[in-house]
Tab-separated table of C-alpha atoms in Angstrom:
chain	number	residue	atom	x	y	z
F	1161	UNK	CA	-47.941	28.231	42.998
F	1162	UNK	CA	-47.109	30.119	39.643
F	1163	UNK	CA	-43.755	28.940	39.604
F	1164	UNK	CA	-44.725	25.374	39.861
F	1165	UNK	CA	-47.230	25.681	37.237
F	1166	UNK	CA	-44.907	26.985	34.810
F	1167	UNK	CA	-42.477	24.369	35.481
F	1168	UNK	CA	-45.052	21.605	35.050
F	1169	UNK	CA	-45.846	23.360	31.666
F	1170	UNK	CA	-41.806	23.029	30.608
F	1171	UNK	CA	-41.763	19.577	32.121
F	1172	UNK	CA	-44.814	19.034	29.400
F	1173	UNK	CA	-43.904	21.027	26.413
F	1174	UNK	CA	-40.796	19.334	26.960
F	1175	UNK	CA	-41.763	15.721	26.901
F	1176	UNK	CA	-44.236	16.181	24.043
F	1177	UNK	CA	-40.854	17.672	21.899
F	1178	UNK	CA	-39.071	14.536	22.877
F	1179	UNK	CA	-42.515	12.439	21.774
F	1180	UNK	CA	-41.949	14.238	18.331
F	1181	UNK	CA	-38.560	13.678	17.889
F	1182	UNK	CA	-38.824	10.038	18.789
F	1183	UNK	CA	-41.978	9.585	16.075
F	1184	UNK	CA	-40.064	11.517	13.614
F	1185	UNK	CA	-36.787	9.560	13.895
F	1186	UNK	CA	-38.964	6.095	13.665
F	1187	UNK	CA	-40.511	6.999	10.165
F	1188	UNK	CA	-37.878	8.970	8.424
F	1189	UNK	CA	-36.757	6.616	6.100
F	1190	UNK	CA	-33.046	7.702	5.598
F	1191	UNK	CA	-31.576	6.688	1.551
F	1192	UNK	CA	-29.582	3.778	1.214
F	1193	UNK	CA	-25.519	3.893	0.056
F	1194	UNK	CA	-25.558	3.941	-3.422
F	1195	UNK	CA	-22.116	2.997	-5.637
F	1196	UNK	CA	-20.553	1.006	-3.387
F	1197	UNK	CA	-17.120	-0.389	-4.220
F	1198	UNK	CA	-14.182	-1.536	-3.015
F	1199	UNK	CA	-11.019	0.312	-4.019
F	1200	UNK	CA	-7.388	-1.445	-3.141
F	1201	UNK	CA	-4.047	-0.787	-4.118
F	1202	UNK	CA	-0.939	-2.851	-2.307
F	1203	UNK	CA	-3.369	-3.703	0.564
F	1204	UNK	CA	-4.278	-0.337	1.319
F	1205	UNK	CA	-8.329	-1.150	1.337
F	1206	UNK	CA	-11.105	1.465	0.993
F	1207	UNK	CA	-15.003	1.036	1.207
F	1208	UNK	CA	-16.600	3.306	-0.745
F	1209	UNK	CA	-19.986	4.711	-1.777
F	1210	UNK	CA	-22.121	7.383	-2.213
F	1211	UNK	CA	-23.658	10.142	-1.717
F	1212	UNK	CA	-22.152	11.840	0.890
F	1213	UNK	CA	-24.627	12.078	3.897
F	1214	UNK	CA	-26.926	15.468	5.123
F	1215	UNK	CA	-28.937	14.635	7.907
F	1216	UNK	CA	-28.033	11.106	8.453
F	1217	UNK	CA	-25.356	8.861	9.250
F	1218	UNK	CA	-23.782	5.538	7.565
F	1219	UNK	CA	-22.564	2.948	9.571
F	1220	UNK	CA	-20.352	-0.211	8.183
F	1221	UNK	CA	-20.170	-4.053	8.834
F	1222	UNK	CA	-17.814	-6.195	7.347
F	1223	UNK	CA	-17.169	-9.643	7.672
F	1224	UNK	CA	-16.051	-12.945	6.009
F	1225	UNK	CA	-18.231	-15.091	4.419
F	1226	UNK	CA	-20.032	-17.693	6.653
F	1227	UNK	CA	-18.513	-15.510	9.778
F	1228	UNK	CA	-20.136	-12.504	12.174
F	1229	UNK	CA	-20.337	-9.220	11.514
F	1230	UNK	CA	-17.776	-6.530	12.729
F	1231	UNK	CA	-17.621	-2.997	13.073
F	1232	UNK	CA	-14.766	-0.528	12.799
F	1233	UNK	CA	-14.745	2.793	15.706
F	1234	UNK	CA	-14.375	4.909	12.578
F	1235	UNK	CA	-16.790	3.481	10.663
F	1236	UNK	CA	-19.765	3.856	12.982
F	1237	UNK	CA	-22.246	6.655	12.321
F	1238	UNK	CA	-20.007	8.205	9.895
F	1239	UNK	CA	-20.704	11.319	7.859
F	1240	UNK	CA	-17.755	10.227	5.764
F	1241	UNK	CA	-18.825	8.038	2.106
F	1242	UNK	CA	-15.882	5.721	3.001
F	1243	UNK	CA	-13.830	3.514	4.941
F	1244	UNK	CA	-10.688	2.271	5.267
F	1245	UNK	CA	-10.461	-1.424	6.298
F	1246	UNK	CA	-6.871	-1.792	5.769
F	1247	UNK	CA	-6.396	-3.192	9.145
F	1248	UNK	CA	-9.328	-5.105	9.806
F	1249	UNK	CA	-9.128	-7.505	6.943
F	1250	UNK	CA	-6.686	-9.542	9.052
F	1251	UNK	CA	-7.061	-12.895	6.786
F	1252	UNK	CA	-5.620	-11.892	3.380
F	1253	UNK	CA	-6.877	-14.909	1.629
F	1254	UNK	CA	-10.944	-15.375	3.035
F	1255	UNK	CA	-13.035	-13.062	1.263
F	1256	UNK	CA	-15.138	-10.521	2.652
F	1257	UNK	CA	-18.535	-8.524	1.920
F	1258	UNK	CA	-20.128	-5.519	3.720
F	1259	UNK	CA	-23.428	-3.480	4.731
F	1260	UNK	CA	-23.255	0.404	4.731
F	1261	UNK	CA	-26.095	1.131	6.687
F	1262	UNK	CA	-28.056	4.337	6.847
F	1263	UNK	CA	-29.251	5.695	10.343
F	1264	UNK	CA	-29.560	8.734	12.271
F	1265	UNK	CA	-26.708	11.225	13.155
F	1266	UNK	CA	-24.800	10.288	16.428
F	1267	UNK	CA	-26.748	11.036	19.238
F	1268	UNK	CA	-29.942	10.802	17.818
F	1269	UNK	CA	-31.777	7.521	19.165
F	1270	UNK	CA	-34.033	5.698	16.577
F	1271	UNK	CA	-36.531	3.597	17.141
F	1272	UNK	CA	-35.914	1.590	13.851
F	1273	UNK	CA	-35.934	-1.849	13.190
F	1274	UNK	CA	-34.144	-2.391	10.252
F	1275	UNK	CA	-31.623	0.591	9.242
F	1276	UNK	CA	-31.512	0.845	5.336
F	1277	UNK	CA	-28.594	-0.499	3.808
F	1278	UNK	CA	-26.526	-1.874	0.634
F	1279	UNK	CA	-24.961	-4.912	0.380
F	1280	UNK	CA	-21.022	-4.658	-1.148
F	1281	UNK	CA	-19.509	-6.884	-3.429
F	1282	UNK	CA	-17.191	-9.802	-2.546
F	1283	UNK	CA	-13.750	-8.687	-2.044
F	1284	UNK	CA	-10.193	-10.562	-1.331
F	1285	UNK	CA	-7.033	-8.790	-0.590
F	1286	UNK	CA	-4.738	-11.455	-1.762
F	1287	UNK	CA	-6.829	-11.964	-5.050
F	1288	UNK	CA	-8.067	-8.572	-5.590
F	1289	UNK	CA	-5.854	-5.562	-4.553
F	1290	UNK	CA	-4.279	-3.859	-7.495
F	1291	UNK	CA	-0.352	-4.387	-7.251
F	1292	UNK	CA	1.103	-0.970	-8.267
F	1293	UNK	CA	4.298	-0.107	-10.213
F	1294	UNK	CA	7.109	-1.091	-9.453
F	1295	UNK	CA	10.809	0.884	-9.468
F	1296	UNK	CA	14.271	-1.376	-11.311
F	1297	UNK	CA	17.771	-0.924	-12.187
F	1298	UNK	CA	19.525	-1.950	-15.605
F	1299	UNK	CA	23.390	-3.119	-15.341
F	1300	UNK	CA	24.861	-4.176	-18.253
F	1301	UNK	CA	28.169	-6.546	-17.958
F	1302	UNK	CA	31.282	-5.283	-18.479
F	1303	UNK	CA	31.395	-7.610	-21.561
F	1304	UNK	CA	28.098	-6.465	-22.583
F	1305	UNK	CA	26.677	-10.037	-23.051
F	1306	UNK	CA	24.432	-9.854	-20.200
F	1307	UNK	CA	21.727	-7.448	-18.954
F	1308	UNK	CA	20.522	-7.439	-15.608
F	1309	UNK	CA	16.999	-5.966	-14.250
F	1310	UNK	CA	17.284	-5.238	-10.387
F	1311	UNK	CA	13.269	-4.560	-9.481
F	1312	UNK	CA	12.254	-3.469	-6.275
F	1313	UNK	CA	9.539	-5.123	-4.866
F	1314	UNK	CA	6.339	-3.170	-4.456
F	1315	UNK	CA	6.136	-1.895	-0.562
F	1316	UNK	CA	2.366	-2.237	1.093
F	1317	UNK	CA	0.187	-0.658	3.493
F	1318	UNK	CA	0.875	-3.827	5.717
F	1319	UNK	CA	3.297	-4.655	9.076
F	1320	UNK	CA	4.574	-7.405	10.671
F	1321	UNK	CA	4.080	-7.673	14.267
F	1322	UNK	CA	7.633	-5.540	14.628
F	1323	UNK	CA	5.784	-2.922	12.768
F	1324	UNK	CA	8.498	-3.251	9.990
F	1325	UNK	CA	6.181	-2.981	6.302
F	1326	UNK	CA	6.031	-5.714	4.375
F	1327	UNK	CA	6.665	-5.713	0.691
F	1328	UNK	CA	4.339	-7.588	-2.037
F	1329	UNK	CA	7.216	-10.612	-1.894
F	1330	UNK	CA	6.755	-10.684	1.779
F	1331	UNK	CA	3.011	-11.533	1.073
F	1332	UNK	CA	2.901	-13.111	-2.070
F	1333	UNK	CA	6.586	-14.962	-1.410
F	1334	UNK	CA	6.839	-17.699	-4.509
F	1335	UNK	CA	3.061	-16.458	-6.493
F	1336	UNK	CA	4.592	-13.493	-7.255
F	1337	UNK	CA	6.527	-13.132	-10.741
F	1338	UNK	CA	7.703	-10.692	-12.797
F	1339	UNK	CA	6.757	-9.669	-16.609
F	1340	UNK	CA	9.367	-7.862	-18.639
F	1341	UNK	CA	8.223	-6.379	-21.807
F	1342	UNK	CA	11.406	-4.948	-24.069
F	1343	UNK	CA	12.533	-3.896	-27.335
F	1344	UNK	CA	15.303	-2.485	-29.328
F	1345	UNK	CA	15.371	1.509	-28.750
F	1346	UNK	CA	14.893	2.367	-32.209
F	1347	UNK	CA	12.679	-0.511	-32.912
F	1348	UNK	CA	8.754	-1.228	-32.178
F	1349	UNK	CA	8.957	-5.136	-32.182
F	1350	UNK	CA	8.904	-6.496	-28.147
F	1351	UNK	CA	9.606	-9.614	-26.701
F	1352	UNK	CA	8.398	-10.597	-23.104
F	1353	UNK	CA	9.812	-13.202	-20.418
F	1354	UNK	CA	7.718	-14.035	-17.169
F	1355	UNK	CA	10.778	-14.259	-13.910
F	1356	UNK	CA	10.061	-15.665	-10.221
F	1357	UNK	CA	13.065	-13.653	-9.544
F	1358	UNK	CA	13.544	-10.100	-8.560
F	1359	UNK	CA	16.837	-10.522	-10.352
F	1360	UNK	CA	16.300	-10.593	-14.180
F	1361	UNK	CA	18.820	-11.698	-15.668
F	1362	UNK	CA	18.417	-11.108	-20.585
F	1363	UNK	CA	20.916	-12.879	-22.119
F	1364	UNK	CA	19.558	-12.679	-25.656
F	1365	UNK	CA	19.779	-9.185	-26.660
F	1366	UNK	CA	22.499	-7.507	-29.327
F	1367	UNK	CA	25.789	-6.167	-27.744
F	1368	UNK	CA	26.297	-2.485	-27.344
F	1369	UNK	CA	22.444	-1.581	-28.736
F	1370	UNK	CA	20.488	0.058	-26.541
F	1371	UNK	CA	16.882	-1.492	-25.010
F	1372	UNK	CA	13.966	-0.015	-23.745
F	1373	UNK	CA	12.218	-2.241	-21.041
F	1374	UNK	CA	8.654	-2.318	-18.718
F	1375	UNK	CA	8.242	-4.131	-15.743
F	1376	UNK	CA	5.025	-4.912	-13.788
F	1377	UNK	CA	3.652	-7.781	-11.085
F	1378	UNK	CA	2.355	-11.383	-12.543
F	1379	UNK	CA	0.304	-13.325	-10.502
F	1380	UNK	CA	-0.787	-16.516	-12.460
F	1381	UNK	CA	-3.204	-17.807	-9.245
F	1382	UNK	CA	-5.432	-15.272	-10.173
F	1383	UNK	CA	-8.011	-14.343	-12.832
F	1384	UNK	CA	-6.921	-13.454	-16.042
F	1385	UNK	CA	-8.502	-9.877	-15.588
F	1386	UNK	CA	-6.639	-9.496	-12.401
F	1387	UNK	CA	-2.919	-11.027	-13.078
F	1388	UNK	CA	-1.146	-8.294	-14.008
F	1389	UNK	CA	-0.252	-4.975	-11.761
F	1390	UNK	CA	0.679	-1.706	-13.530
F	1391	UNK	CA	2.853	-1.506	-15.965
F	1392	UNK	CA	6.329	0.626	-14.920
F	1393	UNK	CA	7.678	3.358	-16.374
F	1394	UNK	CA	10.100	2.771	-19.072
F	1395	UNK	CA	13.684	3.094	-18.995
F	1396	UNK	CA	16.503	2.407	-21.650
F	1397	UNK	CA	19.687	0.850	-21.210
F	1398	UNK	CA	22.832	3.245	-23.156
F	1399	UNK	CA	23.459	2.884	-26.788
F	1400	UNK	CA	27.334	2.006	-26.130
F	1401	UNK	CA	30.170	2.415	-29.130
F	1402	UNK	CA	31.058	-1.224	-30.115
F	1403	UNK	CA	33.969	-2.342	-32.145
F	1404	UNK	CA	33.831	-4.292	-35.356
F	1405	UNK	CA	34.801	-7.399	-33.706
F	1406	UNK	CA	31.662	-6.868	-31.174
F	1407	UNK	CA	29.194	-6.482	-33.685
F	1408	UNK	CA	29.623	-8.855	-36.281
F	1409	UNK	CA	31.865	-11.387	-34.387
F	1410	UNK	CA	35.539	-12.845	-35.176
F	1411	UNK	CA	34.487	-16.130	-37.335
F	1412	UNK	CA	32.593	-13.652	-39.650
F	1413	UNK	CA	35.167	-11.090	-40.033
F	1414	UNK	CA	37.759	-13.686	-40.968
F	1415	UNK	CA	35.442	-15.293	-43.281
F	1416	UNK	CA	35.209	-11.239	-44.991
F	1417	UNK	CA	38.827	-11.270	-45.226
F	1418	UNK	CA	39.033	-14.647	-47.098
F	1419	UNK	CA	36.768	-13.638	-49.183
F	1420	UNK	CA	38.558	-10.370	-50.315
F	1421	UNK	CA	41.998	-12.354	-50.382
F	1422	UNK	CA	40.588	-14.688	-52.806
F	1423	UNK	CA	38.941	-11.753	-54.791
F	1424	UNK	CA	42.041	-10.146	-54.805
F	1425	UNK	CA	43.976	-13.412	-55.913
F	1426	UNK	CA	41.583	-14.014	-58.442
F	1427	UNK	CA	41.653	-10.627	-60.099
F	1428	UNK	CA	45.579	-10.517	-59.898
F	1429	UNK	CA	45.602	-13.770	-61.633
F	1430	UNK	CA	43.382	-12.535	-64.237
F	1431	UNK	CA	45.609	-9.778	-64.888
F	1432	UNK	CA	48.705	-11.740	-65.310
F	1433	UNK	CA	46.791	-13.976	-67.491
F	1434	UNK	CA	45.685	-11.377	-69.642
F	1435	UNK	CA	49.515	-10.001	-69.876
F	1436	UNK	CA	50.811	-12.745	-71.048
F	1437	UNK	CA	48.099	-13.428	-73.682
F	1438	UNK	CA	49.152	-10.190	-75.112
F	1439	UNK	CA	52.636	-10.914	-74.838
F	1440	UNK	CA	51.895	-13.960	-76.666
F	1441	UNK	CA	50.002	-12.520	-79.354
F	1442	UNK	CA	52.625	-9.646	-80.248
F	1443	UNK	CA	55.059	-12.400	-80.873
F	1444	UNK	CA	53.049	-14.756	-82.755
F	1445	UNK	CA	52.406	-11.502	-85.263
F	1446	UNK	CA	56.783	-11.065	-85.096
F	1447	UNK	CA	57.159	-14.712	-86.508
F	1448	UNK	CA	54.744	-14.154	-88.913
F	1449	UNK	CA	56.467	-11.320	-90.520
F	1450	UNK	CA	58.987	-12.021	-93.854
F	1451	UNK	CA	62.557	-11.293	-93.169
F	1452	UNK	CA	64.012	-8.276	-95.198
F	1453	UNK	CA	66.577	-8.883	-98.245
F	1454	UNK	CA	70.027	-8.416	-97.226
């Protein structure tokens, strides 16, 4: 009889702690996400807020606009502040939004109705990710007239269905251009030219003097904020040793060497002139002179 009292008092003590928990759950009031952002580079797409949870959880939706809401495995009553929805944003071009919901930690039922939650901005992979730097070559022809910029197109966090990873051409194919930015090594004055080729072909600089060049990703379909990529690091083609001919060219050297001849001409004329003037002169004073008496 005493042993089936006390386990009718654990069978009530019980329930009433489960009562408790259930009321508590239903009117905490858990904060919502705060600084929520999206944060992409080459397709590789993080959700991101704050602060990072205590005794709650954050869930995320995402979807396109007009379209239902979807949910990630790792991205459901997360302690984590972000999320990485690299692979769910299937459509590049549609643009997306998200809730970051606040609820209880897993296993934890709730009761509530609406969970707390923020609202992201808009977001579109093919018009918002941040293209990042990209890596190039320099070969200068063997006649010098002709410098060549091999870039290497940007690899992203994306595969094709052979799970091979697809490079920013691959995505952006014909949007996607290149701006060069260059200069003279020991000058500050640039120049820029805007390529649809990978292959950059300058044929307008000086032979044999060395140029310092930057490369990064143009995308004219976007906003002007949001065209450009980052800016590469800078490299220098060699200062090479160029002959006369190279630097000033054969139609101006031969127009020099004219110009001497005649100088010399000129001043070799004046000489002889002057010679015989004198020559002159000293005889004109001979015939002036009376002859002597014999």
């Amino acid at each position: 009889m005493e042993s089936y009292r006390e386990t009718r008092l654990h069978m009530i003590v019980f329930l009433i702690g489960i009562f408790f928990t259930r009321a508590c759950v239903s009117e905490i009031t858990f904060p919502k996400a705060q600084n929520v952002a999206w944060s992409s580079i080459n397709f590789k797409t993080l959700l991101t807020w704050s602060p990072k949870p205590t005794n709650y959880s954050y869930t995320v939706e995402f979807y396109q606009i007009g379209q239902n809401r979807e949910r990630t495995p790792n991205c459901i009553r997360s302690v984590e502040n972000e999320c990485d929805l690299t692979s769910e944003l299937k459509d590049l071009k549609a643009t997306y939004s998200a809730d970051i919901l606040s609820e209880p930690p897993r296993g934890v039922n709730s009761d509530l109705i609406e969970a707390p939650h923020t609202t992201s901005d808009r977001f579109s992979p093919y018009n918002d990710t941040v293209i990042g730097r990209p890596e190039f070559e320099i070969e200068v022809s063997s006649d010098k007239r002709k410098t060549t910029l091999l870039v290497k197109d940007v690899p992203t966090a994306l595969f094709n269905e052979r799970n091979e990873r697809l490079t920013i051409r691959d995505v952006f194919m014909d949007d996607l251009q290149y701006k060069v930015i260059y200069r003279k090594a020991k000058s500050t004055g640039k120049k820029e030219k805007i390529s649809k080729s990978s292959t950059i072909d300058l044929t307008d600089l000086d032979r044999g003097v060395s140029y310092c060049f930057n490369v990064q990703a143009y995308l004219a379909h976007r906003k002007v904020d949001k065209q450009l990529g980052e800016l590469s690091q800078t490299k220098c083609s060699p200062e090479e040793d160029s002959s006369i001919f190279e630097q000033y060219g054969v139609g101006v050297i031969a127009i020099a060497i004219l110009i001497i001849i005649l100088a010399v001409s000129a001043i070799i004329i004046i000489i002889v002139l002057c010679y015989k003037r004198r020559n002159n002169a000293k005889n004109t004073e001979k015939e002036g002179q009376p002859l002597n008496d014999v």
